[in-house]
Structure formats: C-alpha cells, structure tokens
XYZ file of C-alpha atoms in Angstrom:
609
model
C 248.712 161.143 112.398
C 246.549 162.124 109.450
C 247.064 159.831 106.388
C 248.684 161.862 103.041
C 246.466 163.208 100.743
C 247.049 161.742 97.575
C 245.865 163.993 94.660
C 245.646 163.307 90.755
C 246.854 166.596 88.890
C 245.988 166.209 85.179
C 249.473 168.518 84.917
C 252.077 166.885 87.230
C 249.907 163.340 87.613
C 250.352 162.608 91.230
C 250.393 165.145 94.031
C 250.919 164.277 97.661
C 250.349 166.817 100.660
C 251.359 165.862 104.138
C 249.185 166.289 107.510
C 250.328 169.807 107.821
C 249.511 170.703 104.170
C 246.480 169.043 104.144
C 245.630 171.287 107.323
C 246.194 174.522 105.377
C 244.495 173.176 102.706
C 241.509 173.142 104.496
C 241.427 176.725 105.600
C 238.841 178.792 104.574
C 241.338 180.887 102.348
C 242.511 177.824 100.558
C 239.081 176.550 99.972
C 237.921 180.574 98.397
C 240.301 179.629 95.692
C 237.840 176.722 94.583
C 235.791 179.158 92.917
C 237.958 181.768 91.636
C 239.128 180.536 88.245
C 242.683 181.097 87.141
C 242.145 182.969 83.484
C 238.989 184.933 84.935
C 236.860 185.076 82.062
C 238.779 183.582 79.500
C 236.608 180.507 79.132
C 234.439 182.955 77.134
C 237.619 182.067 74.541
C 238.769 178.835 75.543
C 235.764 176.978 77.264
C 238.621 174.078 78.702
C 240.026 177.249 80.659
C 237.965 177.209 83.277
C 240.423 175.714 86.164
C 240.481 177.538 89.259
C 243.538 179.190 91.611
C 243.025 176.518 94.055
C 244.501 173.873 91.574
C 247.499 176.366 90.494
C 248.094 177.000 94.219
C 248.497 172.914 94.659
C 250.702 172.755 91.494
C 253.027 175.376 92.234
C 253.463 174.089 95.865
C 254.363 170.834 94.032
C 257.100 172.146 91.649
C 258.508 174.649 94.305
C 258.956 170.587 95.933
C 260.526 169.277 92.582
C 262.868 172.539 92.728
C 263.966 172.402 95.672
C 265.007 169.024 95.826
C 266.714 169.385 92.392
C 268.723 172.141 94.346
C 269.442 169.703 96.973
C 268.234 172.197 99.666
C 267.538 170.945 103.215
C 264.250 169.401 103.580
C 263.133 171.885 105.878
C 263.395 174.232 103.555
C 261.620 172.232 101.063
C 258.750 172.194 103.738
C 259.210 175.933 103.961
C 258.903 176.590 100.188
C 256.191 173.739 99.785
C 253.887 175.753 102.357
C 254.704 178.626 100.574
C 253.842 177.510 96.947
C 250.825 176.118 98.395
C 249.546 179.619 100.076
C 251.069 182.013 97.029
C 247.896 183.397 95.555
C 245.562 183.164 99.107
C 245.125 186.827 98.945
C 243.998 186.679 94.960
C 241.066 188.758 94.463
C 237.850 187.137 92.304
C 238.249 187.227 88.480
C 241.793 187.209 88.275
C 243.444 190.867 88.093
C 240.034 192.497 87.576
C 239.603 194.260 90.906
C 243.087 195.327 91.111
C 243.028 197.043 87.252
C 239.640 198.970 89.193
C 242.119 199.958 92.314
C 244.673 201.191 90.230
C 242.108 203.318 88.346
C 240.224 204.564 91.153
C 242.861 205.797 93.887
C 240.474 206.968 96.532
C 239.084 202.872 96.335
C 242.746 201.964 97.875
C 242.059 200.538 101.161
C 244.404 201.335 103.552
C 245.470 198.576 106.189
C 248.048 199.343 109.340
C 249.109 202.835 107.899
C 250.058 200.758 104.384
C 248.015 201.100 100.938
C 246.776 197.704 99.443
C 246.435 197.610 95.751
C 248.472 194.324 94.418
C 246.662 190.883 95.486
C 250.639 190.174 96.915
C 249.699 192.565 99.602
C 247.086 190.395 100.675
C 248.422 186.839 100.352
C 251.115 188.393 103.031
C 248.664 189.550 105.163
C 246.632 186.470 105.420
C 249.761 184.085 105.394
C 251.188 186.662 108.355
C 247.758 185.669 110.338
C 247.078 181.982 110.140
C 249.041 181.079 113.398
C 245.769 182.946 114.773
C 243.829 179.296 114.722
C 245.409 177.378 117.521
C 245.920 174.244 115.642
C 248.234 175.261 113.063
C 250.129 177.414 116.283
C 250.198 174.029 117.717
C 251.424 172.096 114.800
C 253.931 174.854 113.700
C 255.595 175.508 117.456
C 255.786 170.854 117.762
C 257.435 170.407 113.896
C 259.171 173.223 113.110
C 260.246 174.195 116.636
C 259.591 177.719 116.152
C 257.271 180.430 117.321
C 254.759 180.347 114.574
C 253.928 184.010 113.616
C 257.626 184.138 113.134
C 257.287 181.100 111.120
C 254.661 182.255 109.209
C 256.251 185.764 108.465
C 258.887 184.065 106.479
C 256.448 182.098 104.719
C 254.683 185.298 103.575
C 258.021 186.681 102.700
C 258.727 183.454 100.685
C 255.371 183.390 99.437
C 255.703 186.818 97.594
C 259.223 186.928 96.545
C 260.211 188.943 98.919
C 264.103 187.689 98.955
C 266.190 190.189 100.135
C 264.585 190.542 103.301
C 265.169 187.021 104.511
C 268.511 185.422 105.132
C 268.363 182.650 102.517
C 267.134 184.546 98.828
C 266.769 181.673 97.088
C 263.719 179.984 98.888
C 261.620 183.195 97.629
C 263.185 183.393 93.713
C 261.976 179.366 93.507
C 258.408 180.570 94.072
C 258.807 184.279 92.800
C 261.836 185.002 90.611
C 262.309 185.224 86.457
C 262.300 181.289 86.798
C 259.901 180.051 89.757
C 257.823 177.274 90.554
C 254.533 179.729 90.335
C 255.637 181.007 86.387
C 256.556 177.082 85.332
C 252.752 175.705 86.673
C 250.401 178.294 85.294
C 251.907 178.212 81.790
C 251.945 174.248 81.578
C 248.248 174.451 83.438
C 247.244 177.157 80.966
C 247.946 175.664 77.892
C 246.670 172.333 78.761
C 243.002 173.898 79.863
C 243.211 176.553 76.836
C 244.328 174.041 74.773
C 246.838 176.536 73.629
C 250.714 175.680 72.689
C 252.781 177.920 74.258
C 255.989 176.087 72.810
C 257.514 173.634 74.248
C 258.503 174.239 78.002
C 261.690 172.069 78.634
C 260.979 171.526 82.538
C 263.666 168.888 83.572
C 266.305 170.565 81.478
C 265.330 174.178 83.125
C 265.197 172.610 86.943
C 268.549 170.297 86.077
C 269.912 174.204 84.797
C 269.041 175.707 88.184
C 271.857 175.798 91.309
C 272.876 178.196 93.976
C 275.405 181.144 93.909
C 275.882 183.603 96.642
C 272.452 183.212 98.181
C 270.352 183.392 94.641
C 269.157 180.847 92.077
C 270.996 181.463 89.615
C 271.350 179.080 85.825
C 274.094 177.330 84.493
C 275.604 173.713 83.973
C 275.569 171.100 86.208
C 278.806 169.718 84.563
C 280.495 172.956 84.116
C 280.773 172.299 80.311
C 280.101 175.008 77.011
C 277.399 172.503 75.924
C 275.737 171.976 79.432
C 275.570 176.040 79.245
C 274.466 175.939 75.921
C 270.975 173.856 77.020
C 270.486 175.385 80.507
C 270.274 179.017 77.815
C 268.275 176.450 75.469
C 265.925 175.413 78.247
C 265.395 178.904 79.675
C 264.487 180.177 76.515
C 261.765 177.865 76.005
C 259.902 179.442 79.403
C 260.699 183.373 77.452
C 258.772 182.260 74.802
C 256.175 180.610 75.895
C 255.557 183.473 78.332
C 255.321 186.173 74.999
C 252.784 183.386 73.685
C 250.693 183.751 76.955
C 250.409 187.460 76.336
C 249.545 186.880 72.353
C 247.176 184.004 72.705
C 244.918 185.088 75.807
C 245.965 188.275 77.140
C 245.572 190.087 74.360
C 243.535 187.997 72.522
C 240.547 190.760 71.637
C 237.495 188.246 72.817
C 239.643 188.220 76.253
C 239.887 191.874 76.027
C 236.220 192.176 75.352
C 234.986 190.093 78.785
C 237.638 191.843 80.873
C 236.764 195.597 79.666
C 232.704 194.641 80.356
C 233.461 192.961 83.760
C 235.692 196.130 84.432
C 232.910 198.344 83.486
C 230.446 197.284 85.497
C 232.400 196.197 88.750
C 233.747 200.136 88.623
C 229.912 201.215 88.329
C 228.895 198.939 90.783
C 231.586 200.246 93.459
C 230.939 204.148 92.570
C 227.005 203.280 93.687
C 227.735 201.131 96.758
C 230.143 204.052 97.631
C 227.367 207.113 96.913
C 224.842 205.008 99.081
C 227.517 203.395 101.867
C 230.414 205.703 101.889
C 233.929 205.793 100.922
C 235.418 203.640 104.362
C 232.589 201.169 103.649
C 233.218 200.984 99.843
C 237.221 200.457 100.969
C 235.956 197.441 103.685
C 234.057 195.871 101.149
C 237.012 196.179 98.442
C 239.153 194.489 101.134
C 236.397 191.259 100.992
C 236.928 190.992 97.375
C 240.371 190.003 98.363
C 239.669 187.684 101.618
C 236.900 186.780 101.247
C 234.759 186.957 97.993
C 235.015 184.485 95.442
C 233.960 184.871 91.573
C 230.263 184.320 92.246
C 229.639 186.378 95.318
C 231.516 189.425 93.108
C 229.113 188.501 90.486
C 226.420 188.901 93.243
C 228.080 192.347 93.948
C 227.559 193.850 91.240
C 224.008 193.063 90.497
C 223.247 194.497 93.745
C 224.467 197.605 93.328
C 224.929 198.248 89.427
C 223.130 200.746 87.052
C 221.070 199.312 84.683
C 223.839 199.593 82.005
C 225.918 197.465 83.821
C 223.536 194.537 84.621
C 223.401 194.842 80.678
C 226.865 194.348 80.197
C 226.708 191.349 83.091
C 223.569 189.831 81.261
C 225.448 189.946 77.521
C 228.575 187.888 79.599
C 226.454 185.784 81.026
C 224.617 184.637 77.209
C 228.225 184.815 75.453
C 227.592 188.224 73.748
C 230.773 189.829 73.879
C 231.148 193.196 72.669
C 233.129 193.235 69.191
C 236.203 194.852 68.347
C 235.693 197.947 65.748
C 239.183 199.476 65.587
C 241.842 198.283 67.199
C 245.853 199.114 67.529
C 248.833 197.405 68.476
C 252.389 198.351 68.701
C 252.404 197.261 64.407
C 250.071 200.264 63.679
C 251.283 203.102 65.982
C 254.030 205.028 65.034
C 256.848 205.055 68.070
C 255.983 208.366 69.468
C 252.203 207.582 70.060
C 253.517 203.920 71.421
C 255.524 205.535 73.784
C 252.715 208.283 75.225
C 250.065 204.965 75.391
C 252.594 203.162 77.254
C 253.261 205.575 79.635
C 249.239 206.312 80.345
C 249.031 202.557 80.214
C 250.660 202.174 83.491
C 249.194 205.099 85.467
C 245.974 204.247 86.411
C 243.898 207.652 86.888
C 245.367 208.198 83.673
C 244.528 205.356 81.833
C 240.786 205.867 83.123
C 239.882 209.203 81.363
C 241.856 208.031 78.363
C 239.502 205.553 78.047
C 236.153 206.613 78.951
C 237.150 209.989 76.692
C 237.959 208.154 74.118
C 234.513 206.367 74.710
C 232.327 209.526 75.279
C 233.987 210.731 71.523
C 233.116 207.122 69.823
C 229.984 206.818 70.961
C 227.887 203.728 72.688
C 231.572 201.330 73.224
C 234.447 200.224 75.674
C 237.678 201.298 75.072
C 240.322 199.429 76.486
C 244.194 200.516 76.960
C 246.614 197.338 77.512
C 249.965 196.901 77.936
C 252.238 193.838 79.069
C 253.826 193.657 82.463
C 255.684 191.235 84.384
C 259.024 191.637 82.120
C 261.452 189.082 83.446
C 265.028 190.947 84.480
C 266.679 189.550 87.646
C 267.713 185.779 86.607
C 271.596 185.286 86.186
C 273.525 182.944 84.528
C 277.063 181.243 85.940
C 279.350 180.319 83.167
C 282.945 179.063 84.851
C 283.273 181.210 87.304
C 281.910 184.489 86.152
C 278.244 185.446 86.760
C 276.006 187.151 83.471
C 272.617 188.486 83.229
C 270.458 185.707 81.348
C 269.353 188.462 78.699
C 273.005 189.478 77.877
C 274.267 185.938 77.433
C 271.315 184.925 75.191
C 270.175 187.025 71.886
C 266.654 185.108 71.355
C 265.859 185.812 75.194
C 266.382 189.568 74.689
C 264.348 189.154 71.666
C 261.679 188.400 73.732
C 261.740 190.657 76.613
C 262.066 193.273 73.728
C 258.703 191.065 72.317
C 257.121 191.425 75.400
C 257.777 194.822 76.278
C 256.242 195.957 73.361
C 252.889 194.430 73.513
C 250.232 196.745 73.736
C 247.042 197.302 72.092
C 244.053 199.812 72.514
C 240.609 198.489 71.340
C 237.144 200.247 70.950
C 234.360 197.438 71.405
C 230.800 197.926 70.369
C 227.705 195.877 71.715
C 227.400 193.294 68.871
C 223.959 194.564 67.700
C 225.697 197.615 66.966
C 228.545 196.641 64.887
C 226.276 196.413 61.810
C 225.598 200.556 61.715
C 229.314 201.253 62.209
C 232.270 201.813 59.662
C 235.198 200.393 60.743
C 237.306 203.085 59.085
C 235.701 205.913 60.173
C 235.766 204.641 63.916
C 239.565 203.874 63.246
C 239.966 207.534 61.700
C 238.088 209.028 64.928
C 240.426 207.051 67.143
C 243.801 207.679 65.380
C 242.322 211.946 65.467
C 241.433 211.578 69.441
C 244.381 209.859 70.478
C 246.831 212.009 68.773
C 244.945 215.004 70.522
C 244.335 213.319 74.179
C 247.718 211.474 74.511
C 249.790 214.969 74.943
C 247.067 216.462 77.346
C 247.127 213.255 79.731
C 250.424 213.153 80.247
C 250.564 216.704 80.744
C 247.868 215.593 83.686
C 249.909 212.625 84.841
C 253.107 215.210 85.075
C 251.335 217.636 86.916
C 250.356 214.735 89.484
C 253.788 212.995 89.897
C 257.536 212.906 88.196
C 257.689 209.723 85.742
C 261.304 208.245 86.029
C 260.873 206.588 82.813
C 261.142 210.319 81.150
C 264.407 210.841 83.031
C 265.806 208.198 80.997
C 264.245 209.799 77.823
C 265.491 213.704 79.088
C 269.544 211.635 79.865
C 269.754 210.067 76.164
C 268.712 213.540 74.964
C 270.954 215.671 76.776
C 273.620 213.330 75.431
C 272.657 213.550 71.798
C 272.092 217.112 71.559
C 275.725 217.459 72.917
C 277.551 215.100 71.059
C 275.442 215.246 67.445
C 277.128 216.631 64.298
C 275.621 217.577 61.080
C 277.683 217.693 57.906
C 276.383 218.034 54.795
C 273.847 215.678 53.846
C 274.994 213.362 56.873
C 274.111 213.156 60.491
C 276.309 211.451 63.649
C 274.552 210.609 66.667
C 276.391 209.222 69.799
C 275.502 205.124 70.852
C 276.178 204.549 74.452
C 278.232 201.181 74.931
C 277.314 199.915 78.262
C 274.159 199.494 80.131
C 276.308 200.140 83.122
C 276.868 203.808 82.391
C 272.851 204.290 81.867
C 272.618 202.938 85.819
C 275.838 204.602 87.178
C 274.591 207.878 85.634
C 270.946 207.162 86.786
C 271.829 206.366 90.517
C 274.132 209.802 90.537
C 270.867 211.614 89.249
C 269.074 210.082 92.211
C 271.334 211.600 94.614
C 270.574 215.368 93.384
C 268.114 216.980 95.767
C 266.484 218.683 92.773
C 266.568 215.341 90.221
C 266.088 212.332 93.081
C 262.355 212.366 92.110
C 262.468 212.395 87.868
C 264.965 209.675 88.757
C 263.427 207.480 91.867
C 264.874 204.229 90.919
C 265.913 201.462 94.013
C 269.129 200.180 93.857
C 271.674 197.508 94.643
C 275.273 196.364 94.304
C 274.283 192.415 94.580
C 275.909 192.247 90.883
C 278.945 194.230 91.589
C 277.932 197.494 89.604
C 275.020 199.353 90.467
C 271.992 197.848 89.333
C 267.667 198.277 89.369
C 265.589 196.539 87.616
C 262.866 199.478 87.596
C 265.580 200.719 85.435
C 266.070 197.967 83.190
C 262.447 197.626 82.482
C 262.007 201.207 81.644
C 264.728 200.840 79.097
C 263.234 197.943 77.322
C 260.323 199.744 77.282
C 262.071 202.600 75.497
C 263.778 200.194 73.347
C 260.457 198.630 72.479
C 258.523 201.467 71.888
C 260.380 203.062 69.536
C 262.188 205.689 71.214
C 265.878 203.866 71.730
C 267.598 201.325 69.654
C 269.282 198.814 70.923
C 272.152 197.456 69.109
C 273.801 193.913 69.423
C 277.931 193.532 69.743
C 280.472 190.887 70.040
C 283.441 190.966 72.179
C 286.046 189.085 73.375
C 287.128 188.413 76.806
C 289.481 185.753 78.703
C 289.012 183.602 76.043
C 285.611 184.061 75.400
C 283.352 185.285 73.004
C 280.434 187.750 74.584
C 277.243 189.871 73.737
C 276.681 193.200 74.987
C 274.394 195.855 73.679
C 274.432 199.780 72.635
C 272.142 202.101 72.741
C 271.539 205.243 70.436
C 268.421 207.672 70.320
C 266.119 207.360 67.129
C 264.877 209.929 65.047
C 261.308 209.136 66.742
C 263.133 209.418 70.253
C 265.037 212.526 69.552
C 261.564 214.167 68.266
C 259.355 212.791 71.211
C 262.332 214.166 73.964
C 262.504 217.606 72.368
C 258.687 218.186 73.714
C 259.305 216.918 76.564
C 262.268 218.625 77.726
C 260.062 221.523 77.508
C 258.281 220.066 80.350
C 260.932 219.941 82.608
C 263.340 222.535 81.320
C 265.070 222.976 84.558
C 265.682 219.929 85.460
C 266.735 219.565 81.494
C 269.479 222.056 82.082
C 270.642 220.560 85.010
C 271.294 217.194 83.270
C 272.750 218.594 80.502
C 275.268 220.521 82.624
C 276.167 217.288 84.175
C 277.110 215.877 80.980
C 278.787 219.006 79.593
C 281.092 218.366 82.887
C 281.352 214.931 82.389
C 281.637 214.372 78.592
C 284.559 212.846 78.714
C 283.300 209.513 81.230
C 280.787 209.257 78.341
C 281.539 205.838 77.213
C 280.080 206.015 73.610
C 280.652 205.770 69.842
C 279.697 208.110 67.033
C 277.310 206.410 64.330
C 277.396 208.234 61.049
C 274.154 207.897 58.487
C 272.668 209.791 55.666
C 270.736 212.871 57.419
C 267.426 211.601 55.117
C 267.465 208.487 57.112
C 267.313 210.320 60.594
C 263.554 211.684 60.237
C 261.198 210.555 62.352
C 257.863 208.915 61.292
C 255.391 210.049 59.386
C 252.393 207.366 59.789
C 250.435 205.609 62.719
C-alpha cells in the first residue's frame, strides 16, 4: 500500500491523493500538463500567471472532493468524481485554446477519429480517459477496488469528466465537475486571480458549496434550512462566481496585451500547419494536429512551429519570445459598435471559416497588422434554483445574475495590432476610419458566405420576432406600438414547433428537453442573450405575484436596430420568411404578448458606430 501523497496547494493549502490517484497522476498524460500553462500566454500580462493545467487538474479534483462531500454523496462517488476532476483537462491541447481557435478556422485541419470529428480539447480528455484501463495496472487496481470491469469504469469517468450528465444514470456527479457551478469553474478563477494577481470579486466558496443539494438527479441551489434568508445568500453566493467570471473575460481575456500574444501565436501556428501540410500532406498534418492534443506540450508546439514556419512567423515567435507584443491601433468593443454591426461580428465571431477571411481581409486592407475578432463564450444557463418546493432558473430568480450573463454575452471586441516599430508611422484615426469603412462593407458579404455554407439558427430567432412585429405593429400618427412577448416559454414552444417543419427544422436546429417541465434548450437561451446583448432584442424586467410570492420574469420586444437588421435578412430567406409568418397569422391569437406604445421618433434605429 502506497503512502498518500500529501501536496501543498498555495490555493486550497493541503491536498491529499490516495494510491490510486497518485497512480494516475503519474501517467504520462497527467505529467504533459506540467508544461502546458493554464492562461497560455498571459504571463506576457501578468508574469505571476504562469501556473500550469497540471496544478488546476489537482485543484479541481480537490473541490469536486469538498463538493461532493458537502452533498453528502456516497464515497464512491466521491472517488468517482475525484478521478474525474483530477483527469478533466488530460486531453488539453498546448497554449490553452490556441490550437482549437486554428481547428475551428481551418476545417479541412479537423482530424477525424472512429468516424467522429475532433475539434474541442473535451473530445480528447474522453478519449484518453476512455483508454487508460489499456496499462494493466490501473485494469488491475480498478477491477480489485471498484469491483468493476474497468473500461466500463473508465467510460463513466470520461462521461463525468466532460459533463456529459444526461447520459449517465446519476447527473449530478458530471454538473459538480462541468455544470454553471462546478468544481473545474470554482478552481481556475480562485487559481487565476491569485497567479494574475487579479481580483475577480470576492468568490464566496463555503456559502456557494453549503447552497448546493440534490433535486431529481441534478445539482441544483437553494437553502439548506429552507428559509427566505438562507435563499437569499445561496442567490448572494452564486452571484459572486457570475461576476467574477465577467471579470475573467474583462481583465485577461480581453485584455488587448492578451489579445496581442494570442493573435501572434495564432498566426504563426496556422502558417506553420499550412507548410507542414504542403510538404507532409493533409492526413499527416491531421496526425500531427492530434499530438498537439496527446501528446505535445507548450514547448514542443513552440518547437513546431519553428520547424516548419515562414520567415514571418519565426518573426512573430522571436518578438514573443523578447516581450514585443504587437500594439493595438484601433480597436472596438460592443461600447463603439452600433447594434446592427455587433450583431453581424457576433455571428462571424462564432463561425470559424468565417471569422478567418474577416480577419486576414481586414488585414490585407490595413496593411502590415493582426486583426483579431473575439467574442465571449461559455455563458452559464442550466443551474436551477429550489425555493420551497418549486424549482426556478438561477437567472430568473436573480436580476444582478442576468445582468451578467447579459454582461457577458456582450463582450466582444475586434482589434488591429501593428508590430511596435510600426505604430510610430500610423494614425490611429485613420486606421480606425479604414476599419469602421471595411467592416461595414465585409460584414454583409460574409455572412452572405456563411449562409450560403449552412442555416444559422440564431437568425431563426431574429426572422420569429420579426414575423411577429410586422404583424402585430401599428402606426398612428406620430406614435408607434410594437408587440413584447411575455414569456420565454412561448420563444421555445414556438422554436421546437419550427423544428418539426421539414422545410424550417434546419434555420431552427435547436436540441431539446422536458427535464424542466416545458420545453427547454439552452442553444436557445444563449442565442437569445446574445440577441438581447447585441442590440437586436430588449429584454424587459417584470414583477409578479404567485402563491404568495413575489417573482421576476422577463419580456421581450424587437428594437428599432432589430427590426432594421431582420428586414435584410428576411430577404435572405424569404421562403422560409413566409412560412413563419403564416404560422403566426394562424396562430395570432396563442401569441402571448403586450402592445408597447412610444413616440414613432424614438423607434429609429442608430445612426453611429
């Protein structure tokens, strides 16, 4: 019997694996992480940020531990969730997200393993999780303590590992290490902010893990007592996580010297991979991309790219290397872009191919610079809260946490960097004034490209709050009413009925589920409080009483911006358009709505960036 492994965490203080965990530990995997550091290069920023997945991987295995025994769960399913905290991020590629921003950009990179496509580092964590029973010793160990055969063993911890609830029979094991609030989210903000040196905010940890308990199968938050005030803190305590989550994003994510390592490392991995591809082939190219994620740590992709990069590129390695980041010489956020601009960036933003000649046209019209598109993801939108009896989305029972998923929805910048010997020859306003011209000409034209490629479910929702409006709007003299939908619940009813349609299923492919007793996705969700963030919806806070109780719920009404931005669109898909519109024609009465009456001067959309 191996002795425990006693381990001083300069976040949770002391840290003790068992024989078993000590046994993964020691894995080649585990040990990779050693040298893949958590923030990629965001030491470049914060030079105390230089700690490494393999210490995140040992804290999150230790408060998935503190969890579960807070949620009294058997202690073999502690050991389950323990293992599975512990192995999370084994199939993380080097530097963080970078090679998966590269796969997303550069489809025919995708490798493909057993028929599936692997783009997300989650992909690989199960893979290598689903294998380890392949070295007899942990076989051994697994089939004498666990009494089980061990690739079945290990197949739940994968599914654990990931988040993967619904397809194992006890939920809750995967939402402690993957859900809104996990063991995985709790450890890299506290580790994040104590290496950046960055406050978050405050993150209330006992009061969030004394909030947490068990409902039907799911974590869910509430009261240990039962009592308004016990609710009151677990909201309180919750909260604390939102924000210092939006903080995360602010402070390094889209911090512009972060921005400025990630766009060069980008740049020069994606040159590095078109050459080794021209000189090895696309199958080799794919093989090699699948190392990044098994086997590769920060310095061998470092390694990988000087091997095979254009001159350029080394550049752009050699200025990382001596801490000459490119600078920033225009830059815009969600502040400076007027809503219908926000909307076509956000939607480019988060299709890959897209987002690629965005950005290097925007580049080739600039000049010698990076561009880089970025836009937050990761929106919390599954956690529930249990007040008495009844069972509330966290976001509907708290106005400050809806705040901040509307906070983080909308964060998104675009940045032009030049080399810093560079910036002295260039007017910021002019390069600003060249951006604002391109973008306003290029954003139309991409997603004209994107649209031509694939449906985009998020303009569904768009083409369904404008087929309502243009029904239901009145113009009087001098005055305009437009219609406010009351529940969220209609949006998803109405959604999952589009679905259905032979001709409509694919402008509206959206998963669904009944778990909450009305139909429910949370693709759906998160395209909605993208819309609300972007400008395009507006979402509208109201009060209501029910067995005694005072609640929130929230309405939703097209803005000018929206109603402007959805009349060009509907052009693009004027059949399917019609078809919508005839639905609601025939169903205008189940419209559960209100009419909101305004001057008509106050209903024009906007005029600036």
């Amino acid at each position: 019997m191996q002795k425990p492994l006693i381990i001083h965490d300069p976040v949770h203080k002391t840290i003790i694996l068992n024989e078993f965990e000590q046994m993964l530990l020691n894995t080649r995997h585990m040990q990779r992480l050693r040298n893949i550091q958590q923030l990629g290069l965001v030491d470049h920023v914060y030079p105390g940020a230089n700690h490494t997945r393999f210490e995140h991987s040992i804290g999150t295995m230790h408060m998935a531990s503190v969890i579960g025994q807070s949620l009294s769960l058997e202690e073999e399913d502690i050991r389950k969730i323990r293992i599975a905290g512990l192995l999370h991020d084994v199939g993380h590629s080097a530097f963080s997200h970078a090679v998966e921003n590269v796969l997303k950009r550069n489809p025919q990179l995708q490798p493909m393993i057993e028929d599936r496509k692997f783009i997300k580092h989650e992909a690989f964590s199960k893979d290598i999780i689903r294998m380890l029973p392949q070295d007899n010793f942990i076989a051994r160990y697994t089939e004498s303590q666990f009494g089980t055969d061990p690739f079945c063993f290990f197949d739940e911890i994968s599914k654990i590992a990931t988040g993967d609830a619904h397809s194992i029979s006890k939920p809750y094991l995967a939402q402690v290490i993957a859900g809104d609030v996990d063991a995985d989210r709790i450890d890299f903000l506290l580790r994040d902010s104590y290496h950046t040196g960055v406050s978050f905010g405050l993150i209330d940890v006992d009061q969030i893990i004394d909030s947490l308990m068990i409902k039907d199968g799911n974590v869910v938050l509430g009261s240990p007592d039962g009592s308004d005030y016990g609710n009151e803190m677990a909201l309180t305590a919750a909260e604390s996580l939102l924000i210092s989550r939006a903080h995360h994003y602010t402070a390094i994510i889209h911090n512009p010297k972060t921005q400025s390592a990630r766009v060069m490392l980008l740049y020069a991995l994606e040159d590095a991979l078109e050459s080794f591809k021209n000189v090895s082939g696309t199958k080799a190219a794919k093989d090699e991309i699948v190392r990044f994620f098994t086997e590769y740590n920060d310095n061998d992709l470092l390694g990988f790219i000087r091997s095979y990069a254009s001159e350029r590129s080394l550049r752009l390695l050699d200025d990382l290397r001596d801490g000459r980041l490119y600078v920033p010489v225009a830059r815009f956020s969600q502040k400076i872009l007027r809503p219908s601009t926000r909307m076509a960036l956000a939607t480019i933003a988060r299709h890959g191919v897209a987002k690629m000649k965005f950005e290097s046209r925007l580049a080739r019209e600039l000049g010698d610079v990076l561009v880089d598109l970025d836009v937050a993801s990761g929106l919390p939108k599954s956690i529930r809260v249990l007040i008495g009896k009844e069972e509330s989305f966290f976001y509907d029972e708290s106005a400050l946490a809806n705040g901040l998923v509307r906070s983080i929805s909308r964060q998104l910048s675009l940045t032009t960097f030049a080399h810093p010997d560079a910036v002295a020859g260039m007017d910021e306003a002019v390069v600003a004034s060249r951006m604002n011209k391109i973008v306003d000409e290029l954003s139309p034209r991409l997603l004209g490209f994107i649209r031509a490629e694939q449906y985009l479910p998020i303009e569904g929702i768009i083409l369904l709050f404008y087929a309502i409006y243009n029904i239901f709007k009145k113009e009087e003299t001098g005055f305009i009413s437009v219609p406010r939908l009351r529940h969220i619940t209609w949006l998803y009813r109405t959604i999952l009925q589009f679905s259905t349609h032979d001709s409509l299923k694919n402008l509206f492919e959206y998963n669904f589920h009944e778990r909450y007793g009305f139909p429910y996705s949370d693709q759906a969700f998160e395209n909605i409080q993208v819309l609300v963030a972007m400008g395009i919806v507006d979402e509208d806070l109201r009060y209501y009483e029910k067995n005694g109780r005072y609640r929130q719920t929230y309405e939703y009404v097209l803005t000018p911006d929206g109603a402007e931005y959805a009349r060009k669109l509907a052009g693009s898909y004027a059949s399917e358009f019609k078809q919508i519109e005839n639905y609601i024609l025939m169903n205008k009465h189940s419209v559960a709505k209100d009419m909101v009456t305004m001057p008509l001067a106050r209903y024009v959309p906007s005029k600036h960036i």
